[in-house]
XYZ file of C-alpha atoms in Angstrom:
241
model
C -54.396 6.608 -20.215
C -56.967 5.399 -16.867
C -55.654 1.657 -15.568
C -58.196 -0.721 -15.182
C -58.975 -2.245 -11.641
C -61.933 -4.719 -12.647
C -59.476 -7.802 -13.192
C -57.838 -7.919 -9.573
C -60.754 -9.942 -7.186
C -61.288 -9.214 -4.052
C -59.331 -11.417 -1.139
C -61.228 -13.662 1.132
C -59.618 -13.231 4.606
C -59.002 -9.172 5.163
C -56.903 -9.852 7.810
C -53.244 -10.304 6.106
C -52.270 -7.845 4.962
C -49.754 -9.181 3.544
C -52.585 -10.851 0.935
C -53.532 -7.259 -0.301
C -50.016 -5.674 -1.117
C -48.994 -9.218 -3.221
C -52.767 -7.472 -5.122
C -50.931 -4.267 -5.587
C -47.793 -5.577 -6.768
C -49.850 -7.976 -9.462
C -51.979 -4.951 -10.140
C -48.604 -2.741 -10.990
C -46.547 -5.607 -13.405
C -50.418 -6.883 -15.488
C -50.813 -2.929 -16.225
C -46.979 -2.290 -16.415
C -47.057 0.520 -15.174
C -43.735 2.669 -14.514
C -41.612 4.867 -13.095
C -43.606 7.585 -13.014
C -47.092 6.077 -12.950
C -49.730 7.290 -10.749
C -51.582 4.450 -8.992
C -55.705 4.440 -8.404
C -56.392 6.342 -4.571
C -56.784 3.572 -1.365
C -60.838 3.438 -1.549
C -60.975 2.205 -5.475
C -58.766 0.085 -4.920
C -60.439 -1.059 -1.967
C -63.455 -1.171 -3.345
C -61.961 -3.111 -6.654
C -60.854 -5.756 -3.681
C -63.355 -5.793 -1.395
C -61.187 -4.402 1.748
C -61.263 -2.093 4.189
C -59.529 1.674 3.359
C -57.393 0.598 6.124
C -55.992 -2.584 4.720
C -55.440 -0.945 1.856
C -53.623 2.216 3.373
C -51.565 -0.333 5.443
C -50.221 -1.937 2.464
C -49.732 0.805 0.098
C -47.521 1.793 3.322
C -45.126 -0.970 3.198
C -44.343 0.311 -0.780
C -43.528 3.589 0.649
C -41.534 1.982 3.258
C -39.461 0.361 0.679
C -39.604 2.996 -1.626
C -41.296 1.185 -4.789
C -44.915 4.279 -4.411
C -44.823 7.836 -3.147
C -47.228 10.728 -2.351
C -47.300 13.727 -4.353
C -49.623 17.132 -4.675
C -52.265 16.540 -7.530
C -50.162 13.554 -9.195
C -51.368 11.439 -5.571
C -50.096 8.381 -5.494
C -47.184 7.043 -7.861
C -44.915 5.331 -9.027
C -41.314 5.495 -7.716
C -38.049 4.258 -8.012
C -36.587 1.959 -5.311
C -33.458 3.258 -3.376
C -31.748 -0.421 -3.784
C -28.898 0.505 -1.248
C -31.674 2.553 1.567
C -32.249 -1.238 3.243
C -28.867 -2.002 4.144
C -28.349 1.729 5.547
C -30.579 0.784 7.588
C -30.037 -1.940 9.022
C -26.839 -1.128 9.387
C -26.977 2.022 11.096
C -28.524 0.125 13.990
C -26.221 -2.989 14.277
C -28.617 -5.469 12.585
C -26.727 -6.978 10.840
C -25.306 -10.290 12.515
C -21.971 -12.456 12.060
C -24.395 -14.543 8.865
C -24.867 -11.730 7.544
C -21.613 -9.341 7.938
C -20.135 -13.644 6.245
C -22.907 -12.814 3.369
C -21.865 -9.030 2.439
C -18.084 -9.666 2.429
C -18.957 -13.470 0.256
C -20.221 -10.456 -1.964
C -16.996 -7.475 -1.520
C -15.134 -10.778 -2.339
C -17.372 -10.908 -5.894
C -17.530 -7.529 -6.288
C -13.836 -6.418 -5.449
C -13.346 -9.401 -8.686
C -16.015 -8.320 -11.295
C -14.761 -4.717 -11.474
C -11.412 -4.852 -13.314
C -13.604 -3.830 -16.495
C -14.943 -0.744 -14.773
C -11.461 0.453 -13.686
C -9.547 -0.012 -16.297
C -12.436 1.911 -18.801
C -13.014 4.469 -16.505
C -8.917 5.210 -14.456
C -8.178 8.464 -14.576
C -4.569 10.109 -14.181
C -5.719 11.939 -11.184
C -7.150 7.948 -9.889
C -3.668 6.493 -10.342
C -2.546 9.730 -8.325
C -4.514 9.690 -5.948
C -4.120 5.545 -5.680
C -0.543 6.022 -5.717
C -0.268 8.760 -2.213
C -1.898 6.065 -0.322
C -0.036 3.193 -1.593
C 3.162 5.259 -0.232
C 1.304 6.004 3.177
C 0.804 2.262 3.664
C 4.416 1.396 2.472
C 5.574 3.452 4.509
C 3.555 2.412 7.524
C 3.939 -1.571 6.794
C 6.732 -2.201 6.048
C 8.185 -6.154 6.303
C 3.933 -7.117 6.709
C 1.529 -8.587 4.428
C -1.165 -7.725 7.705
C -3.068 -3.785 6.352
C -3.940 -1.571 9.117
C -7.698 -0.980 8.699
C -7.703 2.507 8.048
C -5.063 1.585 4.807
C -7.469 -1.146 3.667
C -9.660 0.548 4.081
C -8.238 3.926 1.838
C -6.899 0.905 -0.758
C -10.190 -0.558 -1.961
C -12.798 2.282 -1.056
C -10.678 4.132 -3.943
C -11.117 1.576 -6.475
C -15.354 2.019 -5.361
C -14.913 5.229 -6.450
C -12.940 4.864 -9.323
C -15.911 2.537 -10.756
C -17.305 5.553 -11.199
C -20.827 3.477 -10.552
C -22.997 5.620 -8.049
C -24.322 2.247 -6.157
C -21.013 0.377 -5.637
C -19.771 3.853 -4.505
C -22.335 3.979 -2.080
C -22.078 -0.869 -0.907
C -18.457 0.439 -0.081
C -20.179 2.801 3.043
C -21.934 -0.404 3.874
C -18.458 -2.610 3.485
C -17.317 -0.294 6.455
C -18.543 -3.091 9.427
C -17.280 -5.306 7.025
C -13.387 -4.050 6.820
C -14.075 -4.223 10.303
C -15.411 -7.604 11.195
C -12.793 -9.661 8.807
C -9.778 -7.063 10.675
C -10.778 -8.137 14.296
C -11.728 -12.085 12.861
C -8.386 -12.628 10.927
C -7.053 -15.787 11.704
C -3.861 -16.396 13.572
C -0.441 -17.008 11.104
C -2.233 -15.622 8.340
C 0.621 -13.248 8.032
C 2.292 -16.948 6.842
C -0.442 -18.384 4.659
C 0.801 -19.802 1.834
C -0.438 -18.336 -1.819
C -1.248 -20.460 -4.588
C 0.931 -18.027 -7.136
C 3.546 -18.474 -4.617
C 3.768 -14.987 -3.924
C 1.135 -12.394 -1.828
C 0.217 -9.628 -4.714
C 0.570 -6.366 -2.800
C -1.782 -3.462 -2.893
C 1.719 -2.051 -5.550
C 1.261 -5.137 -7.594
C -2.500 -4.322 -7.743
C -1.526 0.109 -8.786
C 1.238 -1.314 -11.482
C -1.698 -3.083 -12.884
C -3.895 -0.575 -13.093
C -1.339 1.550 -15.091
C 0.157 -0.442 -17.160
C -1.668 -4.081 -17.799
C -5.315 -5.417 -18.228
C -8.873 -6.019 -17.175
C -7.739 -9.809 -17.331
C -4.136 -9.426 -15.600
C -5.798 -7.329 -12.438
C -8.521 -9.220 -11.950
C -6.362 -12.856 -11.398
C -4.055 -9.935 -8.937
C -7.047 -8.679 -7.137
C -8.063 -13.293 -6.922
C -4.686 -13.395 -5.834
C -4.460 -10.528 -3.279
C -8.026 -11.447 -2.202
C -6.991 -15.414 -1.535
C -6.604 -15.734 2.138
C -10.195 -14.275 2.815
C -12.011 -16.307 -0.782
C -10.176 -19.451 1.571
C -11.782 -18.788 4.885
C -14.891 -18.224 3.823
C -15.364 -21.150 0.781
C -13.675 -23.579 3.774
C -16.559 -22.511 7.024
C -19.468 -24.666 6.478
C -22.377 -22.493 6.873
C -25.633 -23.673 8.281
């Protein structure tokens, strides 16, 4: 079924590509287009909106850059599934994350690790638990008598949790968190080893593993909150601009 362009009102200002982009998004929604659907050619859009093909081409390039459309042989331009992690990855590759962005992503990490408990209990396997046990045992040998983790062991343990979720987006997000781990590790406040936990006890990686083996999702969630408590206190007591 061929979609109609008649509802797309012409633009008065031909120099603003962002207005064309907005109209294109409106067109997709109004016609209820889905992934894989073809969209009109540049010339058809240009005639409907009353702008040049150059303006249309630049607006479409924006959509192509974020993965909303792509060109296919014989099919022309079609809507595609955007890669929701890709832009994060590009920003990190170019080291474009400032302190505020790193803090925001770290807060997101705290939320994710609290929220993935149900997925972990639904999808854990014996092989996963054995792998975690090796990670924790190695850490215990290397870090006796301290509650401060080395960066590599922190990444290994929490990275395995993301892997255990069996959620591809979460797993890719874990890769994005590596700069955040470095940021947090380098900015831990002095005296962090003397932090006073609200429950009176620090929950170790071993404790979390034991709950994964014999406990339930709610117990794990509460234990993870305790495990991350110094980080929660830090971000919640920081005034954001």
